[in-house]
Amino acid sequence: MKLRSWVLIFIACNLLTFSTISAFRLSRSQPTERISGSAGDVLDDNPVGRLKVFVYELPSKYNKKILQKDPRCLTHMFAAEIYMQRFLLSSPVRTLNPEEADWFYVPVYTTCDLTPNGLPLPFKSPRMMRSAIQLIASNWPYWNRTEGADHFFVVPHDFGACFHYQEEKAIGRGILPLLQRATLVQTFGQRNHVCLKQGSITVPPYAPPQKMQSHLIPGKTPRSIFVYFRGLFYDVGNDPEGGYYARGARAAVWENFKDNPLFDISTEHPTTYYEDMQRAIFCLCPLGWAPWSPRLVEAVIFGCIPVIIADDIVLPFADAIPWEDIGVFVDEKDVPYLDTILTSIPPEVILRKQRLLANPSMKQAMLFPQPAQPGDAFHQVLNGLARKLPHDRSVYLRPGEKLLNWTAGPVADLKPW
Amino acid sequence: MKLLSAFRSSYLNRRGTTFRSLDPSSFDGGFIPKPSPSSIFWLAIHCLCCLISLILGFRFSHLVLFFLFSTSVTNLYTTTAGVSQLLKLKPLEKANVTAKSSRVVVGRHGIRIRPWPHPNPVEVMRAHQLLERVQKEQKSLYGVRSPRAVIAVTPTYVRTFQALHLTGVMHSLMLVPYDVVWIVVEAGGKSNETASFVGKSRLKTIHVGFDQKMPNTWEDRRRVESKMRIQGLRIVREEKLDGIVVFADDSNMHSMELFDEIQNVRWFGALSVGILAHSGNADELSSVLKMNQEGKPIQGPSCDSSGKLVGWHVFNTQPYATKTAVYVDDKAAVMPSKMEWSGFVLNSRLLWKEPVDDRPTWVKDVDNLLDGNEEIEDGPLSMVKDPSMVETLGSCGRNVLLWWLRVEARADSKFPPGWIIKSPLEITVPSKRTPWPDSSSKLPVVTKEAKYNQPATEKRSGKAKRIKEQEQ
């Protein structure tokens, strides 16, 4: 009896060690620190052997033909859905036998209907998704077995599976009813928001890895810029008055700090954007129309500490990466005091954050390289999926049980695609 | 209504940025609409809003009303909303948003601006300290692991251009981020002029005199300089200085990267020197350049494609064959020797008397040289048994890190000792424009200054006046 209680206490103590950073590991170029998030030291985990994914063979009108129509989809920030399919098709976790699969992947490119400017229009996406789900539900028994609870979809658009770029409309629509039980891999993440389903995996937006690697400068170039930002402060086309775009946070940054010599902020598009980021200590990553931004990825790759100004945001792979230790979080209401906040950070904390950012597994986890490399974002997604295994027994429905409402949602969505 | 009118008047008084710091809480708790005359009430509000937007513009009116009704969840304002639409302040269907008590609200928010946006000087200082700390960390990571001291050996002598040259070297050495020992060997014995430079530098210095006087021809000068450098090396041996020996000739120009690059040397290194063989005669220079198209004015190591040292690049003196300077103040171009000393650096441990453990075998034993038994003939390469083992610096000589130049004044040029004019100047020539009386022997030094000050201050006040006018 006593032994058992001691064993229980021992196990309890082990379970209590959450989010610890330990072991200063010296590497040849820069000392880095190990990264452990709340899920543990999982960035270097190898998902091969831990899960099996079955990729549905959808007709090419759902994926290849769309890509052929507009190859720009390969380079914009929503390209993760395309590369995810390519990765899974040739990955060792793929299985051709659906009976032994733990997860099912549906390759449908919902974010590839681009305007002439290159922005994706989400108006047809709900119908496309619905049509794809109808197809797999009628051709394979696995959807109906669980009503999608062991299926995952990649929906990298602004507000995920709410399929709209305007926040109120997205909230109004909510997540597509058919995806209520599926796992969503998306870039959007905000706590207590309709469009973030519990159990979703947040991924970074796509940033072209070769382009960023080609702009690296030698590490001994001294970091002489204190705060750096390039981007819009006012979206004059959609929000001429201000206060709506970015919830007024970007405008507040501009109005308060445009004359401050420590802040190198402007709306220009310099050709030396990546080089300048490598010469800065802090890079601002404020929200825009949606809270996520590719600036976070760029800041991590270039070793610039991200200053995240977006209330309640959920950052990529939040259970594997301890973002609190790596970036600086500033509430939107504290934006006027940004300079006080940033200058009052002790130097040891700054150096530690830079060491964490220098960790190569951290940089790898933010990228979608082709071909895939170990530790990159594809593998982190698989790790996240593997951590959700084994499926709970409630996932499997009793025969005849139906939980999804196939006719819910706006009437326009029910039209066939 | 009283509250409203009071608000309006105070609002009219305080325009501009100070408005934004208006405390919304004073207007908290808004207006509880009375049930029966509610329509009249709303009409009154409507008129008020129209008036405000007339006077202050659309944006301000929105802000006013936002602050008025800001405590509860705001409705979204459509961008083309007329004032009447503002009155339909139905709360948004926030069943989804606020059900889980989110503090993030969709809709229009105010742009927060603090009332005194100027940067706080204390914070600016702290930011600069942070920048310095980060850069120091970067240097220690990507720069040299354990920086060694730099021992600069400079042969010099007193002449007109000494101040020009030594100031340059002194400032370069003062900027070096590593420990510096500056050995100044002076021909003709120690002098006060040189001592003043050496003292000004605030570096660790060793100033010695050399018995010979500096001769007047370049050929002899080179020989004496070599002897002086050997004397410097002797001092390194005696004092057992530990570091990297650099031959910093006083008329050369050194870049800061040079001192970072030489930290990589192990025993004996060579780097590229840019040769500036300029005579001061522009026509001659252009004709020389036309002839010298293929050659580069560089002396230094030369490597093959795999980075191995295969030879030495030497300055092409052919074009100058007929027109080189012989005497120090000749107008022709000065030619460098085949291998200048300044292109080589060595580890001071090579010079120590006690045998060091891992002294390379390809360097000759320098004791004989330093004891004065040998004469060094053609540059420092003769200190090395096997020249192919010399380490190359600056990516095998591709980076030119210092420049060689020889410029001297006429032999009969005089300069005030210490460059301080002790007695008043003897001849003054009145300038054509000033309305001076004929110059008398008593120099109007004081009045001259006063005259100069007056017009300047007048000009300055005039400018100030103009600026003030512009501001208003």
Short mmCIF file of C-alpha atoms in Angstrom, two decimals, chain A residues 28-31 167-168 171 190 192 194 219-224 226 239-244 247 251-252 255-257 260 262 281 311-312 331-333 336 339-340 342-345 347 350-351 354, chain B residues 20 58-59 62 76-77 79 92-93 96-97 100-115 117-120 123-124 126-128 130-131 133-135 137-138 141-143 145 260:
data_model
loop_
_atom_site.label_atom_id
_atom_site.label_comp_id
_atom_site.label_asym_id
_atom_site.label_seq_id
_atom_site.Cartn_x
_atom_site.Cartn_y
_atom_site.Cartn_z
CA ARG A 28 29.27 26.15 -32.84
CA SER A 29 27.78 29.37 -34.07
CA GLN A 30 25.43 30.50 -31.32
CA PRO A 31 24.39 29.00 -28.05
CA GLU A 167 -14.86 39.07 -39.22
CA GLU A 168 -18.52 39.80 -38.50
CA ILE A 171 -18.69 34.96 -36.98
CA GLN A 190 -8.02 33.43 -31.32
CA ASN A 192 -12.98 32.21 -27.35
CA VAL A 194 -16.35 31.05 -33.00
CA GLY A 219 25.54 36.95 -38.12
CA LYS A 220 28.11 39.44 -36.99
CA THR A 221 26.25 42.34 -38.59
CA PRO A 222 25.34 44.27 -35.48
CA ARG A 223 21.66 44.64 -34.67
CA SER A 224 21.29 48.39 -34.69
CA PHE A 226 15.51 48.78 -32.01
CA ASP A 239 -11.61 51.45 -43.64
CA PRO A 240 -11.07 55.10 -44.50
CA GLU A 241 -11.78 56.40 -41.05
CA GLY A 242 -9.54 54.14 -39.10
CA GLY A 243 -10.39 52.32 -35.92
CA TYR A 244 -11.79 49.30 -37.70
CA ARG A 247 -9.00 47.29 -34.11
CA ALA A 251 -3.04 53.25 -36.29
CA ALA A 252 -2.17 53.71 -32.63
CA GLU A 255 0.31 57.94 -34.29
CA ASN A 256 2.30 57.35 -31.14
CA PHE A 257 5.66 56.38 -32.56
CA ASN A 260 10.29 58.19 -32.26
CA LEU A 262 13.89 54.10 -31.92
CA ILE A 281 16.07 43.54 -32.16
CA ASP A 311 -5.44 40.17 -27.97
CA ASP A 312 -6.16 36.51 -27.23
CA ASP A 331 -2.20 44.12 -25.15
CA GLU A 332 -3.86 46.33 -27.68
CA LYS A 333 -4.78 48.77 -24.97
CA PRO A 336 0.69 53.75 -26.49
CA ASP A 339 8.28 52.01 -25.88
CA THR A 340 8.14 51.84 -22.10
CA LEU A 342 10.08 47.31 -24.65
CA THR A 343 12.82 49.35 -23.01
CA SER A 344 12.04 47.98 -19.59
CA ILE A 345 12.77 44.39 -20.59
CA PRO A 347 18.89 42.53 -21.18
CA ILE A 350 16.32 39.70 -24.43
CA LEU A 351 19.44 37.59 -24.82
CA GLN A 354 17.41 35.51 -28.96
CA ARG B 20 -8.17 62.16 -27.41
CA PHE B 58 -17.62 63.33 -39.16
CA ARG B 59 -14.72 61.60 -37.50
CA HIS B 62 -18.14 59.35 -34.20
CA LEU B 76 -20.43 48.31 -35.52
CA TYR B 77 -20.49 51.58 -37.36
CA THR B 79 -18.48 53.41 -42.91
CA LEU B 92 -24.60 43.10 -31.87
CA GLU B 93 -25.73 39.52 -31.66
CA ASN B 96 -21.13 33.70 -29.74
CA VAL B 97 -18.55 36.32 -28.92
CA LYS B 100 -17.34 32.69 -23.41
CA SER B 101 -16.46 36.08 -21.91
CA SER B 102 -14.05 37.14 -24.61
CA ARG B 103 -12.54 40.53 -24.08
CA VAL B 104 -11.95 41.00 -27.77
CA VAL B 105 -14.74 42.88 -29.44
CA VAL B 106 -15.43 43.12 -33.12
CA GLY B 107 -16.12 46.56 -34.45
CA ARG B 108 -14.72 50.00 -34.47
CA HIS B 109 -12.29 50.91 -31.74
CA GLY B 110 -10.76 54.23 -30.86
CA ILE B 111 -7.20 54.95 -31.78
CA ARG B 112 -5.40 55.32 -28.50
CA ILE B 113 -2.91 58.14 -28.43
CA ARG B 114 -1.14 59.20 -25.32
CA PRO B 115 -1.20 62.91 -24.64
CA PRO B 117 3.93 61.33 -27.46
CA HIS B 118 7.51 62.49 -27.28
CA PRO B 119 9.99 59.81 -26.32
CA ASN B 120 11.12 59.66 -22.74
CA GLU B 123 13.84 55.13 -22.01
CA VAL B 124 15.85 56.14 -25.04
CA ARG B 126 17.89 52.33 -21.83
CA ALA B 127 17.13 51.31 -25.41
CA HIS B 128 20.63 52.29 -26.46
CA LEU B 130 20.05 47.31 -24.73
CA LEU B 131 21.35 47.75 -28.26
CA ARG B 133 24.43 44.78 -24.88
CA VAL B 134 22.98 42.85 -27.79
CA GLN B 135 25.80 43.95 -30.06
CA GLU B 137 26.82 39.55 -27.31
CA GLN B 138 26.86 39.32 -31.10
CA LEU B 141 29.44 35.00 -30.60
CA TYR B 142 30.44 35.77 -34.16
CA GLY B 143 33.62 37.69 -33.62
CA ARG B 145 36.61 34.03 -29.22
CA ASP B 260 39.46 42.09 -36.80
#
